[in-house]
Short mmCIF file of C-alpha atoms and ligand atoms in Angstrom, two decimals:
data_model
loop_
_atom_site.label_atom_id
_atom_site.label_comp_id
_atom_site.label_asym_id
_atom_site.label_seq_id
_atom_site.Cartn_x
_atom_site.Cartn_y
_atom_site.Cartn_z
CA UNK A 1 0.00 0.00 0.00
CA UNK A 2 2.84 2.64 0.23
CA UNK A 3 3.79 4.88 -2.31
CA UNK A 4 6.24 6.89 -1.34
CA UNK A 5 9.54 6.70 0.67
CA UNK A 6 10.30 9.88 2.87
CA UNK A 7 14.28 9.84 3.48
CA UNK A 8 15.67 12.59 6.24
CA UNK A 9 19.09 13.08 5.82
CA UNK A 10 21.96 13.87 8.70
CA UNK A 11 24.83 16.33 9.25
CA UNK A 12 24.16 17.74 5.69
CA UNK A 13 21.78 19.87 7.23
CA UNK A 14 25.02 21.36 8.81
CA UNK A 15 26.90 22.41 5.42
CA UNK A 16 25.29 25.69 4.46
CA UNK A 17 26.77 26.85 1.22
CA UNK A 18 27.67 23.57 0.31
CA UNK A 19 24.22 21.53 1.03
CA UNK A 20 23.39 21.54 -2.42
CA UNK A 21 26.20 19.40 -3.51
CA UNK A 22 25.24 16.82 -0.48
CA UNK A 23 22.61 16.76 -1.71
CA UNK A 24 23.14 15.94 -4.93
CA UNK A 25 25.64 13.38 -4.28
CA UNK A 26 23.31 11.54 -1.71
CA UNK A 27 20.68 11.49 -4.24
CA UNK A 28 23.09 9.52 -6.68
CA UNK A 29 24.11 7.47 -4.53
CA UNK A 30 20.44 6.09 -3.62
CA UNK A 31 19.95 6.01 -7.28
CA UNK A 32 22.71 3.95 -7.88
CA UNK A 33 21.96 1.57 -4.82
CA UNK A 34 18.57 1.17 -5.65
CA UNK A 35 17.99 1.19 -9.65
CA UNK A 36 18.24 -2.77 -9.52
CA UNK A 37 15.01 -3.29 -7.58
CA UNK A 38 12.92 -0.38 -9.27
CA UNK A 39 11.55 3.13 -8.31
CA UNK A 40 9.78 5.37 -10.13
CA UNK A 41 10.80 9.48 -9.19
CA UNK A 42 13.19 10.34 -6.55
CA UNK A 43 13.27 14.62 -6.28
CA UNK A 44 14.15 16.61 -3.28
CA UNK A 45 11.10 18.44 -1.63
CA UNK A 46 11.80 20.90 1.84
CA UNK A 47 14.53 19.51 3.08
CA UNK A 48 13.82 15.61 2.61
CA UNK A 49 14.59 13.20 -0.39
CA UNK A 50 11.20 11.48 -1.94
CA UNK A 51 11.43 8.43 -3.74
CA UNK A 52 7.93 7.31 -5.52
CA UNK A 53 7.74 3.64 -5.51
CA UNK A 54 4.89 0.88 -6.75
CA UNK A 55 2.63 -0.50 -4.64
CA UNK A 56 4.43 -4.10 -5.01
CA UNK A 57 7.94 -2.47 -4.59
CA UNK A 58 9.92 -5.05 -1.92
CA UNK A 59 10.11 -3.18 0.62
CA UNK A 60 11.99 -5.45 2.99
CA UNK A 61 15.11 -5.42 0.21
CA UNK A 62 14.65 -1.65 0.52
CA UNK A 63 14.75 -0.90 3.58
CA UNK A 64 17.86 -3.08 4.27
CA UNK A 65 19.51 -1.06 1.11
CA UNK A 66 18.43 2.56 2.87
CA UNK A 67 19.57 1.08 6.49
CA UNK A 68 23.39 0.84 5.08
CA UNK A 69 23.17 4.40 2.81
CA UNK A 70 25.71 6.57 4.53
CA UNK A 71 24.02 10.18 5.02
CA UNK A 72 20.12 9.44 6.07
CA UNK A 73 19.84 9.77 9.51
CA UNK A 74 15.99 8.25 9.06
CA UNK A 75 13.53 7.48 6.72
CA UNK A 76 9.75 6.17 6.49
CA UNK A 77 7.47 4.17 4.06
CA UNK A 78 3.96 6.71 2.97
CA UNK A 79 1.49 6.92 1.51
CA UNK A 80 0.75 9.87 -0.81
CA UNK A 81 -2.92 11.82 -0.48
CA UNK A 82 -4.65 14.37 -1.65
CA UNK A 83 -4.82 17.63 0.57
CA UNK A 84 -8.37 16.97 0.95
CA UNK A 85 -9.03 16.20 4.99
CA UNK A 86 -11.54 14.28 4.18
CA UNK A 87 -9.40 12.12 2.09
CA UNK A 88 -6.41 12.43 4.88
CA UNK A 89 -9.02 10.74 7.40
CA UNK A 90 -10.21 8.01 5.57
CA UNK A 91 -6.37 7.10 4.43
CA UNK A 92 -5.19 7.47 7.92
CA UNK A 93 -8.28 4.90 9.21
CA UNK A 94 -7.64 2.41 6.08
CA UNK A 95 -3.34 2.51 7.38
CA UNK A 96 -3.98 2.23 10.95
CA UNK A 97 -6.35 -0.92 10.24
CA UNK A 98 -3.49 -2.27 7.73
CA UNK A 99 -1.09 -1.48 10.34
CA UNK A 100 -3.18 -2.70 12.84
CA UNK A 101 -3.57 -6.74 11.01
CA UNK A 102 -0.12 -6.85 10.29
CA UNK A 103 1.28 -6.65 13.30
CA UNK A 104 -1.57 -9.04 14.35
CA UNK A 105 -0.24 -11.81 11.80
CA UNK A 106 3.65 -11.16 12.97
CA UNK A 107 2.59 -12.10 16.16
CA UNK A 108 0.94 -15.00 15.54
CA UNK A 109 0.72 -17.02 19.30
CA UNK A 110 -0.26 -13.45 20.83
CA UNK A 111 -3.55 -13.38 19.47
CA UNK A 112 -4.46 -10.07 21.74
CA UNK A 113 -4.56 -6.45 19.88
CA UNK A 114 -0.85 -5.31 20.15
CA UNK A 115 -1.76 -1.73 19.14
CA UNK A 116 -4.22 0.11 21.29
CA UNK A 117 -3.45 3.25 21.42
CA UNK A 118 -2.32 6.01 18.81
CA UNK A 119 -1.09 9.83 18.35
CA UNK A 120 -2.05 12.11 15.19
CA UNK A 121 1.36 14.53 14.58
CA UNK A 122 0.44 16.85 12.05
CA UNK A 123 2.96 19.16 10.12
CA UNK A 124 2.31 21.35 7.62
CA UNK A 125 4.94 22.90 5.49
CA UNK A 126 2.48 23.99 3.20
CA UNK A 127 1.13 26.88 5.25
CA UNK A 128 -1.20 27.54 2.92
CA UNK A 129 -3.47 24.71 3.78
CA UNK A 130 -6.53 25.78 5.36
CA UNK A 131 -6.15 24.21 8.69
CA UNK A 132 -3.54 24.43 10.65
CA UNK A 133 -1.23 21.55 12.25
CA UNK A 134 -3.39 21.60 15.91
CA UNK A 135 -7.01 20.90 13.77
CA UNK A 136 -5.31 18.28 11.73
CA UNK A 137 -4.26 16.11 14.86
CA UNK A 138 -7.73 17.39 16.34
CA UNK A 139 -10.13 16.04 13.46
CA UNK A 140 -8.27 13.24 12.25
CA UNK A 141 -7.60 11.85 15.64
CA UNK A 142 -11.51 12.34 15.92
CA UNK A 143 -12.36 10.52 12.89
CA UNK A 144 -9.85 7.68 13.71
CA UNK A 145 -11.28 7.51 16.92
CA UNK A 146 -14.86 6.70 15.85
CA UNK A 147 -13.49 4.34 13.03
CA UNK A 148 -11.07 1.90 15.10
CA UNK A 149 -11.22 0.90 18.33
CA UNK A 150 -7.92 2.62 19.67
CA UNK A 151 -7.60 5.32 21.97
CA UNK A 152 -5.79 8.21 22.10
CA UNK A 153 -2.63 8.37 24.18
CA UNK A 154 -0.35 11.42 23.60
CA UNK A 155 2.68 10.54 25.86
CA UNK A 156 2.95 6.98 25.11
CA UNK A 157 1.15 5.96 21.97
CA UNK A 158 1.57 2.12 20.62
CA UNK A 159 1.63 4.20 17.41
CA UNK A 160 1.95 7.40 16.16
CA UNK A 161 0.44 8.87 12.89
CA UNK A 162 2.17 11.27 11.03
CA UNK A 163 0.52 13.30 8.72
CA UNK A 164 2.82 15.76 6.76
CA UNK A 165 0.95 17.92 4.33
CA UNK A 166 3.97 19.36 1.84
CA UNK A 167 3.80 21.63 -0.69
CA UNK A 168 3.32 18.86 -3.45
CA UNK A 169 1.13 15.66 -1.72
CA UNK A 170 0.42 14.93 1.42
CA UNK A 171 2.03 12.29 3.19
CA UNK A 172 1.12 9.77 5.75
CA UNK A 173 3.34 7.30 7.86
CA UNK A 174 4.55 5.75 11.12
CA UNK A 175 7.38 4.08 11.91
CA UNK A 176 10.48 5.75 11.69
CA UNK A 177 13.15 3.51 10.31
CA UNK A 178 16.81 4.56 11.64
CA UNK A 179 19.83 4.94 8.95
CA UNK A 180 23.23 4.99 9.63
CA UNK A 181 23.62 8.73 9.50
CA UNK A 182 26.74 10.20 8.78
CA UNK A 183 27.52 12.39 5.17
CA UNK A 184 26.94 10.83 1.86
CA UNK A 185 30.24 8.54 0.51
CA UNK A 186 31.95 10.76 -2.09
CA UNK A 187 31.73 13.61 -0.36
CA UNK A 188 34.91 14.20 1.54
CA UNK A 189 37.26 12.46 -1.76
CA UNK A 190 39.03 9.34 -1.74
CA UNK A 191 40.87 7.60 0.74
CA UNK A 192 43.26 4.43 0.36
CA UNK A 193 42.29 1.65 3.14
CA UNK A 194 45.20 -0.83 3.95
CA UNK A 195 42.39 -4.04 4.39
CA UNK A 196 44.39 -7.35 6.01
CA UNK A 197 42.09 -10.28 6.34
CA UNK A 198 41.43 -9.14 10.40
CA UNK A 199 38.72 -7.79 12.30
CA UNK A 200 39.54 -3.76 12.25
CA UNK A 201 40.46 -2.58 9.06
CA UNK A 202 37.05 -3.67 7.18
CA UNK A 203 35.73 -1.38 10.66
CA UNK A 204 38.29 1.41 9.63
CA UNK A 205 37.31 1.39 6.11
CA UNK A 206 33.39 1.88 7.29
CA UNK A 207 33.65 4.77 9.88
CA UNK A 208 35.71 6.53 7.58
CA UNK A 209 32.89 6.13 4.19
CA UNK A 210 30.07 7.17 6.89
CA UNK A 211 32.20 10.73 7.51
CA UNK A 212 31.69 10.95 3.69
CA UNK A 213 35.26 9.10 2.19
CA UNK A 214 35.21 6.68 -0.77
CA UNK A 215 37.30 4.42 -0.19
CA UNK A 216 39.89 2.33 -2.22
CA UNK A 217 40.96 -0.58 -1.34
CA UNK A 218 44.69 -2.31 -1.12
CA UNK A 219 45.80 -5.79 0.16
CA UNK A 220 49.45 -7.13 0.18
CA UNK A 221 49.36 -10.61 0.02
CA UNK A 222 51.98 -13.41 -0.21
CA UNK A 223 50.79 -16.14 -2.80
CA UNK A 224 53.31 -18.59 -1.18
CA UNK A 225 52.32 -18.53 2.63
CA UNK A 226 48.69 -17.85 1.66
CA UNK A 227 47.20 -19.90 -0.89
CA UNK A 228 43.83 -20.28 -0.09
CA UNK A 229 42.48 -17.88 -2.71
CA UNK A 230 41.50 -13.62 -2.41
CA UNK A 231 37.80 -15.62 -1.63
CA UNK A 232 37.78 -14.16 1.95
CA UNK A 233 39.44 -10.48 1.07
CA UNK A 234 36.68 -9.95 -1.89
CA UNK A 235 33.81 -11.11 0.12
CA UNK A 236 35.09 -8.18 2.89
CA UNK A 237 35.07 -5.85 0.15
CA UNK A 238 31.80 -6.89 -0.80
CA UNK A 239 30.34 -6.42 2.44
CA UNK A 240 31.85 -3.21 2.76
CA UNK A 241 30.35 -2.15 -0.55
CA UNK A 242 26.54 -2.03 0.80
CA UNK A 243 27.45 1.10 2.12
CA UNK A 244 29.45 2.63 -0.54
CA UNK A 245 28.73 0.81 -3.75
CA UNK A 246 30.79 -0.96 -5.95
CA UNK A 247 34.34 -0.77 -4.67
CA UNK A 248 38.14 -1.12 -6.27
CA UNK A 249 40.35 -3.65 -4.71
CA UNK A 250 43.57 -3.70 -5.64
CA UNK A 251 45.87 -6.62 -4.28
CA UNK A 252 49.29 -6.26 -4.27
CA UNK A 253 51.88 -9.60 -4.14
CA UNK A 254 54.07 -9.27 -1.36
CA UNK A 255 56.21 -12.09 -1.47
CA UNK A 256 59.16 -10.49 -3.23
CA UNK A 257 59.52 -7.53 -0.57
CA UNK A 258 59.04 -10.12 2.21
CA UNK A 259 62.10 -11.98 0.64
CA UNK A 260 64.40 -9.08 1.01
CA UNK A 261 62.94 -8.35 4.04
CA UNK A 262 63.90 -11.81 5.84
CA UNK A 263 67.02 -11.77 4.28
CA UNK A 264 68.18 -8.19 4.92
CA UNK A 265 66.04 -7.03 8.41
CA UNK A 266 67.11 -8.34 11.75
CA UNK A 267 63.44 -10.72 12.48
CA UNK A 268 62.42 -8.04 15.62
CA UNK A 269 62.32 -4.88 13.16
CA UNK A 270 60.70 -7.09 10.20
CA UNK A 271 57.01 -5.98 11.08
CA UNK A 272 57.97 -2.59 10.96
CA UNK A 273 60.09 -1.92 7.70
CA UNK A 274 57.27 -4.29 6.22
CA UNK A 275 54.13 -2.23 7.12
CA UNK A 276 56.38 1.44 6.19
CA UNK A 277 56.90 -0.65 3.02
CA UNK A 278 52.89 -1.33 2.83
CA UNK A 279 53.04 2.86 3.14
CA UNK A 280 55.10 3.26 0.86
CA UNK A 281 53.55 1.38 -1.89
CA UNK A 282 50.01 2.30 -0.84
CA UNK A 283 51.16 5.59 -1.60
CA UNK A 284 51.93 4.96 -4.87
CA UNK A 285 48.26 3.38 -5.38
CA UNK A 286 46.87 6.82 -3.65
CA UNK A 287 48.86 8.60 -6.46
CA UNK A 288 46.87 6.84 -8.99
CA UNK A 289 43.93 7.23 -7.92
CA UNK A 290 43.81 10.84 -6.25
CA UNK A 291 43.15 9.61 -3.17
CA UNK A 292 44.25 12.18 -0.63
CA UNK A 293 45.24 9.68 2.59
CA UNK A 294 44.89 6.45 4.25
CA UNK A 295 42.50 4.36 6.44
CA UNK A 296 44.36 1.37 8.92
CA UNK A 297 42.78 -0.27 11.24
CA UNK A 298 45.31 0.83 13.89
CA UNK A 299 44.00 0.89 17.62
CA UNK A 300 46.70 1.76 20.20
CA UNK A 301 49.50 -0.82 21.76
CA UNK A 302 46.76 -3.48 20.52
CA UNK A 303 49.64 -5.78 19.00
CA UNK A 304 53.64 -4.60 18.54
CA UNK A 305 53.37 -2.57 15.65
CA UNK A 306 50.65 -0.39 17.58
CA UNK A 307 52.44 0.74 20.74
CA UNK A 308 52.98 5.25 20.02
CA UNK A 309 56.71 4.87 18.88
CA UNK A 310 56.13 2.35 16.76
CA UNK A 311 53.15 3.84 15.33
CA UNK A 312 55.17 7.22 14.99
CA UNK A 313 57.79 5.23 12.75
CA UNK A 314 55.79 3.39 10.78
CA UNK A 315 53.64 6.39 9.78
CA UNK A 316 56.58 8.27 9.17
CA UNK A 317 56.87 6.71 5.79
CA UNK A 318 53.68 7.67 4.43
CA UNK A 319 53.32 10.46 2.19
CA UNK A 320 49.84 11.32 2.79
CA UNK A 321 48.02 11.81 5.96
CA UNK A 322 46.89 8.33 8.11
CA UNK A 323 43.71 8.21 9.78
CA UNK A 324 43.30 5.40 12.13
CA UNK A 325 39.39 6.06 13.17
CA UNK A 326 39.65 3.04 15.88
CA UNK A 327 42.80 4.38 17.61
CA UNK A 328 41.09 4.64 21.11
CA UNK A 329 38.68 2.18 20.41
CA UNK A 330 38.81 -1.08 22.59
CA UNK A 331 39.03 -4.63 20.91
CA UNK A 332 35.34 -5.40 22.15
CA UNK A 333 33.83 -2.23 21.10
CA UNK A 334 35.69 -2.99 17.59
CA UNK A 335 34.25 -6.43 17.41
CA UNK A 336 30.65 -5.13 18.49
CA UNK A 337 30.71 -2.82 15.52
CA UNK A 338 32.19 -5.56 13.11
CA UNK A 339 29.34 -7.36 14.20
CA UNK A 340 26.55 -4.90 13.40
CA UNK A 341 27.77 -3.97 10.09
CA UNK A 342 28.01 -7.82 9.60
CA UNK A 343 32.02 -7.90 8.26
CA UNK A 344 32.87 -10.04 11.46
CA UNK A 345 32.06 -13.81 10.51
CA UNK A 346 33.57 -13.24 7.43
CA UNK A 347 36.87 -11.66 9.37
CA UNK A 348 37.21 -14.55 11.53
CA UNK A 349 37.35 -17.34 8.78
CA UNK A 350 40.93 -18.57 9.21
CA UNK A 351 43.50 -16.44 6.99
CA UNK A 352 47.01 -16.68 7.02
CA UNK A 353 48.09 -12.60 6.71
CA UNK A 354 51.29 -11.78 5.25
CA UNK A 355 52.09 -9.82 8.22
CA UNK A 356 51.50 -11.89 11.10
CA UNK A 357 53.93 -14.74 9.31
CA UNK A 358 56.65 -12.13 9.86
CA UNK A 359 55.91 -11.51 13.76
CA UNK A 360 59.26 -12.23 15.71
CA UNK A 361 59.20 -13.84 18.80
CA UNK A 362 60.30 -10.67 20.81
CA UNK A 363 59.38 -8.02 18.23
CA UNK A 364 60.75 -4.36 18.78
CA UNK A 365 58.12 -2.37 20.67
CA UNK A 366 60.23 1.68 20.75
CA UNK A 367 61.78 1.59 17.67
CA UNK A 368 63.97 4.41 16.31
CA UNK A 369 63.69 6.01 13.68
CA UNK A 370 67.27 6.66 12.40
CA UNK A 371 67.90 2.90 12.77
CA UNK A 372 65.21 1.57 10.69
CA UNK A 373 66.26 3.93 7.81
CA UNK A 374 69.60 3.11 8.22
CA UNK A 375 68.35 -0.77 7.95
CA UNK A 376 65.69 -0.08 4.85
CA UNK A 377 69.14 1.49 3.04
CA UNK A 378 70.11 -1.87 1.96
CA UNK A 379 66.85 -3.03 0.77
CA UNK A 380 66.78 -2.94 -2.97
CA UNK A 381 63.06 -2.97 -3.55
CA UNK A 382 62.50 0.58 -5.41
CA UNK A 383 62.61 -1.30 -9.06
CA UNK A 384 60.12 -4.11 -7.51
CA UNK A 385 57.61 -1.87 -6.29
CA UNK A 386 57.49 0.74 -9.84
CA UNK A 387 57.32 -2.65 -11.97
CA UNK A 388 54.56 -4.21 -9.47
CA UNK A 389 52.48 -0.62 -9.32
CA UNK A 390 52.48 0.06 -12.82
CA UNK A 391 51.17 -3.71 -13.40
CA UNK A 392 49.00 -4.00 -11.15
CA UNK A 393 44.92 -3.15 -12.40
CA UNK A 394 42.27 -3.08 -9.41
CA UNK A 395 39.42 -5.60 -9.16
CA UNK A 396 35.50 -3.96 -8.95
CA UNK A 397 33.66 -6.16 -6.20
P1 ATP B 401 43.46 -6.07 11.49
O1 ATP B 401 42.46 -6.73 12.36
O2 ATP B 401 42.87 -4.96 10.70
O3 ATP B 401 44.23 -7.06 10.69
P2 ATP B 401 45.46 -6.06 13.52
O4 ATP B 401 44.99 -5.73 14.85
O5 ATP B 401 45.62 -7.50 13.16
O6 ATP B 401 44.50 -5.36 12.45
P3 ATP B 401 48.05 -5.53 12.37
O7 ATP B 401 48.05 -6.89 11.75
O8 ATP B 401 49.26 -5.05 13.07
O9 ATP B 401 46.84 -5.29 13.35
O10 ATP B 401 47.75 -4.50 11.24
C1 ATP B 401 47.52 -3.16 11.51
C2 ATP B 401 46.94 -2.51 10.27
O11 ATP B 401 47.85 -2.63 9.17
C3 ATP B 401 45.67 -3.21 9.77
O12 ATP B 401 44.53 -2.76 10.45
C4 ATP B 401 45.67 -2.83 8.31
O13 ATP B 401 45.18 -1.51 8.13
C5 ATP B 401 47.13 -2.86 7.97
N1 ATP B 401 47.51 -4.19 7.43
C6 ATP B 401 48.05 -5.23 8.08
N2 ATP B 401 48.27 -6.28 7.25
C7 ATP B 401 47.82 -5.90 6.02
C8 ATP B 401 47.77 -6.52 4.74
N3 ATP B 401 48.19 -7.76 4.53
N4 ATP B 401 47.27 -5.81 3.71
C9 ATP B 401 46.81 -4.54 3.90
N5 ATP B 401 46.86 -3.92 5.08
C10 ATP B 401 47.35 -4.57 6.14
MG1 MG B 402 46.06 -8.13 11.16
#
């Protein structure tokens, strides 16, 4: 029975000047996410984005698409009417009794009347319309109260009607369905994410797209140690792209810089050169493809490479800015959010990294800077890394 799709949107509220471009960008990227299942008008009316959909539109597969759209803060499922009251009331009735059965049928052991009582909320942005937002909720609450059997509770009602005459239509829905919020991917330009087969960086990459980043995506892997297929890294990717659409992947084979590295690096400095390295070549990639700095998934003195001087020399050899977004976030707060945005079963599938293969037994945890470049002096890796770059094409997932 609903028509319409009424999509609020977050922060972008915020940009003055710039809104317009938000905007625009969120718009394209619903487009994009939803033109496979089918809509039929999507404009922008008073500060909300309409999308006109049929009657038989799957709204289930919808809603799950709009849930993971970085940028709307809410959104609802309506019905279009007339500005006619008259027409208002009898709509409101006919989708409180709709409401009203379906709830009924989800519940099927609890046979009682889950919804009892209800609210009318009336806004009018049309200020033209002849009554004002006070006699809607007045005579449609009236009219819904002699044609159901619900009450009216104002504080606490078991649902609550909104009835939103715009300039255009007039809208009427319930149920406010929550987004991710954030600013619309594209936004803020392009960021490179280092993605390793673990639990944070996928978590990285997604805070970092809901602030508005597109992200790119780089894995160093080492065919040798790791044979069991890119299966696990493009299924990540794909996960990650519900929120950002279709994504590049680039993967990068490792196992030539992790030969000079064993036989050059003394084994408790390996994991550092080797992730500067990562940097390094990541920063070609970046070059490439404009991207203007990185995404790890970095969270303080977590593992070796984490504690603040290692950190400070391994992000020493970047040439673009870093931005760790979990840095003072805990492991379990990390695996929480892996959870919701549903990356975490797929992280925890076994997955033999490149990088933990290298961990000494007693790796350095204050290393200095002057001594690692004087160490990465004899590695002769410069021709490796131009020949592997300008090979290397991404992957779309
Ligand atoms: P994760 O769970 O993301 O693997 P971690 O806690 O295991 O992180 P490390 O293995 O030290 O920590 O890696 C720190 C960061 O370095 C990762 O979050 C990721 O951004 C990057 N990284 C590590 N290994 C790789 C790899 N093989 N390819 C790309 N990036 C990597
Ligand atoms: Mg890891």
């Amino acid at each position: 029975m609903y028509t319409s799709i009424i999509i609020h949107y977050d922060e972008i509220t915020l940009k003055g000047g710039n809104r317009p471009f938000f905007e625009r960008v969120l718009m394209n990227n619903i487009r994009e996410s939803i033109k496979e299942i089918g809509y039929n008008k999507i404009y922008k009316e008073g500060g909300k984005i309409i999308i006109e959909i049929d009657e038989d539109t799957d709204l289930e597969k919808i809603k799950e698409i709009l849930k993971n759209i970085p940028g709307i803060s809410n959104f609802y499922f309506a019905v279009s009417e007339e500005k006619d009251l008259d027409k208002i009331n009898k709509k409101t009735v006919e989708l409180i009794l709709r409401q009203a059965q379906d709830d009924k049928r989800q519940a099927q052991d609890d046979r009682s009347d889950k919804i009892k009582t209800f609210k009318i909320e009336a806004r009018r942005s049309d200020k033209k319309f002849k009554f004002k937002s006070p006699e809607i909720n007045a005579k449609t609450g009236e009219y819904v109260l002699e044609n159901t059997k619900l009450k009216v509770d104002v504080h606490q009602p078991d649902l609550e009607v909104v009835i939103d005459v715009g300039n255009k239509d007039c809208f009427i829905y319930f149920k406010k369905i929550k987004g991710i919020g954030g600013l619309p991917v594209g936004t803020a330009g392009k960021l490179v994410s280092l993605l390793s087969g673990g639990i944070d960086s996928p978590v990285a990459s997604f805070m970092m797209m809901k602030r508005g980043a597109k992200i790119i995506f780089v894995h160093f892997k080492n065919k040798t140690i790791n044979n069991t297929g890119d299966g696990k890294i493009k299924n990540l990717v794909k996960k990650l792209s519900h929120f950002q659409g279709r994504s590049k992947l680039y993967i990068i084979p490792f196992e030539e810089f992790q030969k000079e590295i064993i036989a050059k690096i003394p084994s408790k400095n390996r994991m550092i050169i080797y992730r500067r390295i990562m940097f390094k070549l990541a920063g070609m990639i970046a070059k490439k493809e404009n991207a203007k700095g990185f995404v790890t998934g970095d969270s303080l003195s977590q593992v070796a490479s984490q504690t603040l001087e290692n950190i400070g020399v391994i992000y020493h050899s970047a040439n673009l800015p870093i931005f760790p977004p979990l840095i003072g976030m805990n492991k379990q707060e990390i695996i929480d959010l892996a959870v919701r945005i549903k990356t975490y079963e797929t992280s925890i599938l076994p997955y033999q990294d490149c990088c933990s293969f290298l961990i000494a037994k007693h790796p350095e945890t204050k290393a200095k800077l002057d001594e690692i470049i004087k160490q990465e002096e004899n590695l002769e890796i410069d021709e490796i890394a131009e020949r592997i770059i300008t090979e290397i094409k991404p992957e779309v997932v």
